[in-house]
PDB file of C-alpha atoms and ligand atoms in Angstrom:
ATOM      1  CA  UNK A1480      -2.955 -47.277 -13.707  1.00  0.00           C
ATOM      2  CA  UNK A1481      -6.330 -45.968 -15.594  1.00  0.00           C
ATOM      3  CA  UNK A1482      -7.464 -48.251 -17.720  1.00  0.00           C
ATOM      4  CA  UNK A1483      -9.794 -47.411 -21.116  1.00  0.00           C
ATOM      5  CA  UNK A1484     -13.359 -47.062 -20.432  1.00  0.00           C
ATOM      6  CA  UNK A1485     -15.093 -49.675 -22.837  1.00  0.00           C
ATOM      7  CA  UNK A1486     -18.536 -47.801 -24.464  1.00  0.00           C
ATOM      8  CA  UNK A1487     -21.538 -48.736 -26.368  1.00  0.00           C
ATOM      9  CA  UNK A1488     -21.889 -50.883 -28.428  1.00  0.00           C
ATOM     10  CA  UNK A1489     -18.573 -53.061 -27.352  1.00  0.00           C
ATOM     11  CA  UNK A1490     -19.782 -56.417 -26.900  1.00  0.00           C
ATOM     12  CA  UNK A1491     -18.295 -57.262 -23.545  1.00  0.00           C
ATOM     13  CA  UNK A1492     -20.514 -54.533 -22.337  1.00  0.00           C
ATOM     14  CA  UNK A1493     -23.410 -57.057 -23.221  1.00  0.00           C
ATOM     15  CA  UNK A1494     -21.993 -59.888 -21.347  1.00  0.00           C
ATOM     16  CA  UNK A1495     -23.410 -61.095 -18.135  1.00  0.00           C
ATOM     17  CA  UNK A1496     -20.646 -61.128 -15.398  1.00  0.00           C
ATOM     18  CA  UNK A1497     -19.145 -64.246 -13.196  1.00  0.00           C
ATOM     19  CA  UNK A1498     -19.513 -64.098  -9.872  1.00  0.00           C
ATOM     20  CA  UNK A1499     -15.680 -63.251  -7.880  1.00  0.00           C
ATOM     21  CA  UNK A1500     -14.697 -66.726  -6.552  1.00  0.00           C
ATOM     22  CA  UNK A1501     -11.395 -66.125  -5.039  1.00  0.00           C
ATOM     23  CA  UNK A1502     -10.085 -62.873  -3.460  1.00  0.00           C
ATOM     24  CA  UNK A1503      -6.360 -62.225  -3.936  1.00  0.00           C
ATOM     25  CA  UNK A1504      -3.500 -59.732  -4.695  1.00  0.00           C
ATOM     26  CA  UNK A1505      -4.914 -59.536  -8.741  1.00  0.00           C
ATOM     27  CA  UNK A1506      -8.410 -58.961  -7.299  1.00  0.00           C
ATOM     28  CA  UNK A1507      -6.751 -55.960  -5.085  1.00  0.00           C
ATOM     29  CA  UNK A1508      -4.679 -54.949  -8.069  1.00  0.00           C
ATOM     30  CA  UNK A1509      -8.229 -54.947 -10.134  1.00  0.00           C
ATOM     31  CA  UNK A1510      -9.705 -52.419  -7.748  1.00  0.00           C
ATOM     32  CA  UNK A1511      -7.055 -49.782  -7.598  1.00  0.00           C
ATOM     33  CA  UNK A1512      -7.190 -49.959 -11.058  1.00  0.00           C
ATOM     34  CA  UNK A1513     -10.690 -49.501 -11.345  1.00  0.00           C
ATOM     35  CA  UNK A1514     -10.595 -46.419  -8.888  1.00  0.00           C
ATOM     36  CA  UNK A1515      -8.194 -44.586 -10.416  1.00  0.00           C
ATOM     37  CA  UNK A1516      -9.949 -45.312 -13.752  1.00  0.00           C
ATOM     38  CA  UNK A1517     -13.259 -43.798 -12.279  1.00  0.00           C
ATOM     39  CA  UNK A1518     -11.325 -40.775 -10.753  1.00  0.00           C
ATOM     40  CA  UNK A1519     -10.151 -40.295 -13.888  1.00  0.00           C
ATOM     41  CA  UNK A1520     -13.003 -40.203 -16.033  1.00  0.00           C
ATOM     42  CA  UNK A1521     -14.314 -38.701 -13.425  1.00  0.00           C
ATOM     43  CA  UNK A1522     -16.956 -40.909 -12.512  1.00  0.00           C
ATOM     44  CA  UNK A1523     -19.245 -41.414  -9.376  1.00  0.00           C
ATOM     45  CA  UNK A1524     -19.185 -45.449 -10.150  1.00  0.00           C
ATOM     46  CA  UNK A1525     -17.485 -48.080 -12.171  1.00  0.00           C
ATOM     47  CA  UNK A1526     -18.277 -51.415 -12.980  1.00  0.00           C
ATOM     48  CA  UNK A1527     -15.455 -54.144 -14.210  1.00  0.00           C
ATOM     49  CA  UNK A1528     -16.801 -54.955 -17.307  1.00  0.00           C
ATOM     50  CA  UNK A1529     -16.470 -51.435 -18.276  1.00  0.00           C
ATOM     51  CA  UNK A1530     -12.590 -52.130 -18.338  1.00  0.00           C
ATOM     52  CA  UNK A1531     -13.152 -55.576 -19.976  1.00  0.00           C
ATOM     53  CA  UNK A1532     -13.319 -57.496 -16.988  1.00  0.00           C
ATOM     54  CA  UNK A1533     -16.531 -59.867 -16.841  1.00  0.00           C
ATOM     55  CA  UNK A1534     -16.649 -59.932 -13.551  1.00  0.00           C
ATOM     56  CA  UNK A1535     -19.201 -59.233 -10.652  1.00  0.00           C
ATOM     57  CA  UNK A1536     -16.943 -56.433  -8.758  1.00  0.00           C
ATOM     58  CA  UNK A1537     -18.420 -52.753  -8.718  1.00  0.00           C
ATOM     59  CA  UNK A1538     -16.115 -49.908  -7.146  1.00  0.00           C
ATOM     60  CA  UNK A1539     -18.072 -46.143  -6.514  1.00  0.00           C
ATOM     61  CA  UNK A1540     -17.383 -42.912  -4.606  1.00  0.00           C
ATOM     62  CA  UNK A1541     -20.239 -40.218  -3.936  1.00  0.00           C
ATOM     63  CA  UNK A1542     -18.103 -37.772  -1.461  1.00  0.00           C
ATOM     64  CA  UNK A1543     -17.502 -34.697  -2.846  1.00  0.00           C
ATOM     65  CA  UNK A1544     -14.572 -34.341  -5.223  1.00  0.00           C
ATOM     66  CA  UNK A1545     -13.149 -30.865  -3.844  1.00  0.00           C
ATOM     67  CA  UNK A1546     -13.065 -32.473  -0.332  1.00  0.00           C
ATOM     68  CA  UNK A1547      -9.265 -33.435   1.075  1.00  0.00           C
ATOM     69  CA  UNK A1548     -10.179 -37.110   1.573  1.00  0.00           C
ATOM     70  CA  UNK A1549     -11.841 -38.855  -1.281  1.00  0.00           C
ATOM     71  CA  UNK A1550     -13.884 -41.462   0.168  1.00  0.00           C
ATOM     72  CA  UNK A1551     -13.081 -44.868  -2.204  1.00  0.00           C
ATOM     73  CA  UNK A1552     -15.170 -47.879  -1.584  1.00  0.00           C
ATOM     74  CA  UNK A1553     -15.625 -51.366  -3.335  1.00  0.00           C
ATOM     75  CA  UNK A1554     -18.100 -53.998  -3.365  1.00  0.00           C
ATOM     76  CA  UNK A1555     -17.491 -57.669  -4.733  1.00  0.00           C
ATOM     77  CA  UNK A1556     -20.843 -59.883  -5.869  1.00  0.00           C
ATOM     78  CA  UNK A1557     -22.939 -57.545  -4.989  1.00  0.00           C
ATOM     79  CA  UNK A1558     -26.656 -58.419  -5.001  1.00  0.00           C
ATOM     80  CA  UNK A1559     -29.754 -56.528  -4.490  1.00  0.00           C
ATOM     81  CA  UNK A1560     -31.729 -58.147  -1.069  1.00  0.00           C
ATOM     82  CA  UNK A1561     -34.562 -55.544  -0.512  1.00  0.00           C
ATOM     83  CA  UNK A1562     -36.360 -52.499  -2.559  1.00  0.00           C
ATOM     84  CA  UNK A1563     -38.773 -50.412  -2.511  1.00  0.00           C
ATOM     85  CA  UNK A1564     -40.073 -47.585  -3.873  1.00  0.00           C
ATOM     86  CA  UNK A1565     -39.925 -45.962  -7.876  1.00  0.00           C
ATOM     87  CA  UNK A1566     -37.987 -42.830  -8.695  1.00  0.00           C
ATOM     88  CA  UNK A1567     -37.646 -41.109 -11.757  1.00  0.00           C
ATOM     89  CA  UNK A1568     -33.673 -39.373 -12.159  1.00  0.00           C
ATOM     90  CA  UNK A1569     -31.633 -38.713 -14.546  1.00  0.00           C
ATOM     91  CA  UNK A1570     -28.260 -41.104 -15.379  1.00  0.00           C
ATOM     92  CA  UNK A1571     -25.313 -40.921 -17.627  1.00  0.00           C
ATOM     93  CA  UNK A1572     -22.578 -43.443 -18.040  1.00  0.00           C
ATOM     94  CA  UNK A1573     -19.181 -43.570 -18.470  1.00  0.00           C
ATOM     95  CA  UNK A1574     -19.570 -46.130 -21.197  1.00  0.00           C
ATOM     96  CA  UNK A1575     -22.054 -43.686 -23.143  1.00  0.00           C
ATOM     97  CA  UNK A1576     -20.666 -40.501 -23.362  1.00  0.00           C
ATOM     98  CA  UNK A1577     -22.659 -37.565 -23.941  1.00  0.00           C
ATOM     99  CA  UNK A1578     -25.718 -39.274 -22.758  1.00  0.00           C
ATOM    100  CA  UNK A1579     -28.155 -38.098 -20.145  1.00  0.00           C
ATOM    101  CA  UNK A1580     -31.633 -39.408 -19.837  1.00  0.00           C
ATOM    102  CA  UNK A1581     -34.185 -39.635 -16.984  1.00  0.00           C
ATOM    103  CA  UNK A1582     -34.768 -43.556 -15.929  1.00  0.00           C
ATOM    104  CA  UNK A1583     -36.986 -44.792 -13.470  1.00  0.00           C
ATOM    105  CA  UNK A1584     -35.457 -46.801 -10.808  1.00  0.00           C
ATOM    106  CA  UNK A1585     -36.059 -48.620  -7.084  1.00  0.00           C
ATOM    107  CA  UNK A1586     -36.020 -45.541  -4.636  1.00  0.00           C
ATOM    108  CA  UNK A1587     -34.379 -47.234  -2.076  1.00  0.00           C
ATOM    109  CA  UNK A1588     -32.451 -50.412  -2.182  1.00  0.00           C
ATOM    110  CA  UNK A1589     -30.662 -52.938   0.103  1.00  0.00           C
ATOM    111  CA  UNK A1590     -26.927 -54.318  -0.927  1.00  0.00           C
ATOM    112  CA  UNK A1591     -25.199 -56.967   0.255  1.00  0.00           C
ATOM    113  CA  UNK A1592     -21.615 -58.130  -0.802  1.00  0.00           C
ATOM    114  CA  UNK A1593     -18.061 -58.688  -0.053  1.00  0.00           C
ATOM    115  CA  UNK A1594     -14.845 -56.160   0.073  1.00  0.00           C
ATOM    116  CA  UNK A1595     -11.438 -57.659  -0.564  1.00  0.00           C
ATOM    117  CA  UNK A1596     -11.153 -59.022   3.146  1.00  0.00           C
ATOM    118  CA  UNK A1597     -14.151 -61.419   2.938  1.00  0.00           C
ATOM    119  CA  UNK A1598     -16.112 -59.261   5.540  1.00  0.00           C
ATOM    120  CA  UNK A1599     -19.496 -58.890   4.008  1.00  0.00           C
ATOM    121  CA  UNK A1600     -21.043 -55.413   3.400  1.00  0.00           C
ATOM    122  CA  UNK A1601     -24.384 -54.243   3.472  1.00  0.00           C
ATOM    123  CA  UNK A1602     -25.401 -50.720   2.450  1.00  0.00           C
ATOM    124  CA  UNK A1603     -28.991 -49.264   3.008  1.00  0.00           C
ATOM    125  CA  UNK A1604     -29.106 -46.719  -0.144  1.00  0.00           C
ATOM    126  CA  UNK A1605     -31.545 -44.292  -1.232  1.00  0.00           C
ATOM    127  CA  UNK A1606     -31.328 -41.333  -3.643  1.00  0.00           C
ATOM    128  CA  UNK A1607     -27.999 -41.395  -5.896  1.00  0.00           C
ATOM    129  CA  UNK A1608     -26.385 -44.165  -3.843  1.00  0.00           C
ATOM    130  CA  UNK A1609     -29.397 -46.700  -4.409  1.00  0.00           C
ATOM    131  CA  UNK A1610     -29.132 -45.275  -8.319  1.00  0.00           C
ATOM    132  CA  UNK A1611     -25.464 -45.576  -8.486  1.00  0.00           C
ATOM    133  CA  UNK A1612     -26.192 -49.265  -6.996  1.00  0.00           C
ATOM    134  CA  UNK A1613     -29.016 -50.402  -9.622  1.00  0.00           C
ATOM    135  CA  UNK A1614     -26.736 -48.638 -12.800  1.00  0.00           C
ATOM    136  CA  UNK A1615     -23.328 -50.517 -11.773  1.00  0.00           C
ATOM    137  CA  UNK A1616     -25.215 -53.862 -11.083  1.00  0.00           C
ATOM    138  CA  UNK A1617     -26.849 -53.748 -14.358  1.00  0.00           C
ATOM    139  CA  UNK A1618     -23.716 -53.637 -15.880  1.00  0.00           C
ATOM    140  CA  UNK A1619     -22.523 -56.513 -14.109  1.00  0.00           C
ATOM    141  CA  UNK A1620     -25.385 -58.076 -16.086  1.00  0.00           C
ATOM    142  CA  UNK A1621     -25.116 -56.904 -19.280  1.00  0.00           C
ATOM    143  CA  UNK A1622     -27.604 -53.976 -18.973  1.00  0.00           C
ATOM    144  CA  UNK A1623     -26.948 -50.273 -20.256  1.00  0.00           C
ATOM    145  CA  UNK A1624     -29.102 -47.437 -18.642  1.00  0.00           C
ATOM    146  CA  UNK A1625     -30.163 -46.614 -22.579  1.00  0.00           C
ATOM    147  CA  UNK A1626     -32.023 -50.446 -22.249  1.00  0.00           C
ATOM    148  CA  UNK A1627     -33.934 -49.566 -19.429  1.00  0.00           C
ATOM    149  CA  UNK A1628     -35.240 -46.374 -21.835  1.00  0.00           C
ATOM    150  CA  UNK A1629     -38.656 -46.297 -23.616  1.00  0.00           C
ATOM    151  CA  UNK A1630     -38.218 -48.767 -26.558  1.00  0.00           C
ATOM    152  CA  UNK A1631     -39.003 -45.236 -29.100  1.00  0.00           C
ATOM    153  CA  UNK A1632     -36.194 -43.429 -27.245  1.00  0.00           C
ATOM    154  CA  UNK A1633     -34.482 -46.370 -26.935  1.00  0.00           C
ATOM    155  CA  UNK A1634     -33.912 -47.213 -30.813  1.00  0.00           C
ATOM    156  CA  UNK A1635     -33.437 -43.270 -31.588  1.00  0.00           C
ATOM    157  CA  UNK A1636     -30.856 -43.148 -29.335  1.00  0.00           C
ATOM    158  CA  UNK A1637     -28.768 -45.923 -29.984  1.00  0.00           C
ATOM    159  CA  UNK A1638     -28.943 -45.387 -33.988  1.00  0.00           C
ATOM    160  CA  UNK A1639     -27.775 -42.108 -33.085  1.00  0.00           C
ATOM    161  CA  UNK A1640     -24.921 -43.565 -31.205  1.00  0.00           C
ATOM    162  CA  UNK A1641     -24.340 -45.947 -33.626  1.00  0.00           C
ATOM    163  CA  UNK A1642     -24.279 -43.395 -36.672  1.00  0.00           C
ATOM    164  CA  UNK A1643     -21.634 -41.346 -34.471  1.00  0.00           C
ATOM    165  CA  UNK A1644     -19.749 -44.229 -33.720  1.00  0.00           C
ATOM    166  CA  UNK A1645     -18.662 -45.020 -37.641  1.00  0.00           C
ATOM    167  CA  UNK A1646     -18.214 -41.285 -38.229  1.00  0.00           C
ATOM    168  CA  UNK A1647     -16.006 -41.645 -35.582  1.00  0.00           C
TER     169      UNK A1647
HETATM  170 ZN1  LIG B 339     -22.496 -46.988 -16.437  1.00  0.00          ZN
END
């Protein structure tokens, strides 16, 4: 089942993540519910803190959404081994609706981590995959795109967030 999408400035948001330490059924249970929580949104990527689960599990899905066969993948602990590279793109998240801002990131990364069987994964990313990498393992550390702005854009933007938040 979807789960709600936690957004700025919920404090578990700002948490730093534990790494998984034992995969099982509520792990498995954790990443269906994650997926259909990004298809839902929709999303390209989802991070488990997002749903209020501080922990280091990332799930993501770049294939196009009008094909047949969506193409759902998952990655547990992941960790950044190798980069290279700056880009400037623009990001929005899930957990800051509304928001789209140009951020400068690693243009091509290396990830390593496990999927639910213990086999370990390793993806060699570049444009929006490498992205979608550095923006869900952020979260998994506490860190919103909107902190890795200019501190002036930075404090604009979240005082207008803020402001809208208590209008509601
Ligand atoms: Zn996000």
């Amino acid at each position: 089942m979807a789960k709600p999408i936690l957004t700025f400035p919920h404090p578990l948001l700002y948490k730093k993540s534990r790494e998984v330490e034992e995969l099982n059924g509520a792990l498995a249970r954790l990443v269906e519910e994650m997926l259909e929580t990004m298809y839902g949104a929709p999303g390209i990527g989802l991070a488990a803190p997002q749903i209020g689960e501080n922990i280091r599990l990332i799930v993501f899905d770049l294939s196009d959404p009008e094909a047949p066969e969506r193409r759902p993948h998952h990655l547990i602990n992941p960790v950044i081994t190798a980069l290279e590279g700056e880009v400037v793109g623009e990001e929005g998240c899930l957990s800051v609706p509304g928001v789209r801002e140009k951020v400068k990131r690693y243009a091509r990364v290396e990830v390593k981590g496990l999927d639910l069987q213990g086999r370990e994964r390793i993806f060699e990313a570049q444009g929006l995959l490498a992205r979608m990498f550095q923006h869900e393992i952020d979260h998994l550390d506490g860190v919103l795109f909107i902190d890795r702005l200019g501190p002036i854009k930075r404090r604009r933007l979240k005082s207008l967030l803020l402001k809208r938040e208590r209008e509601g």
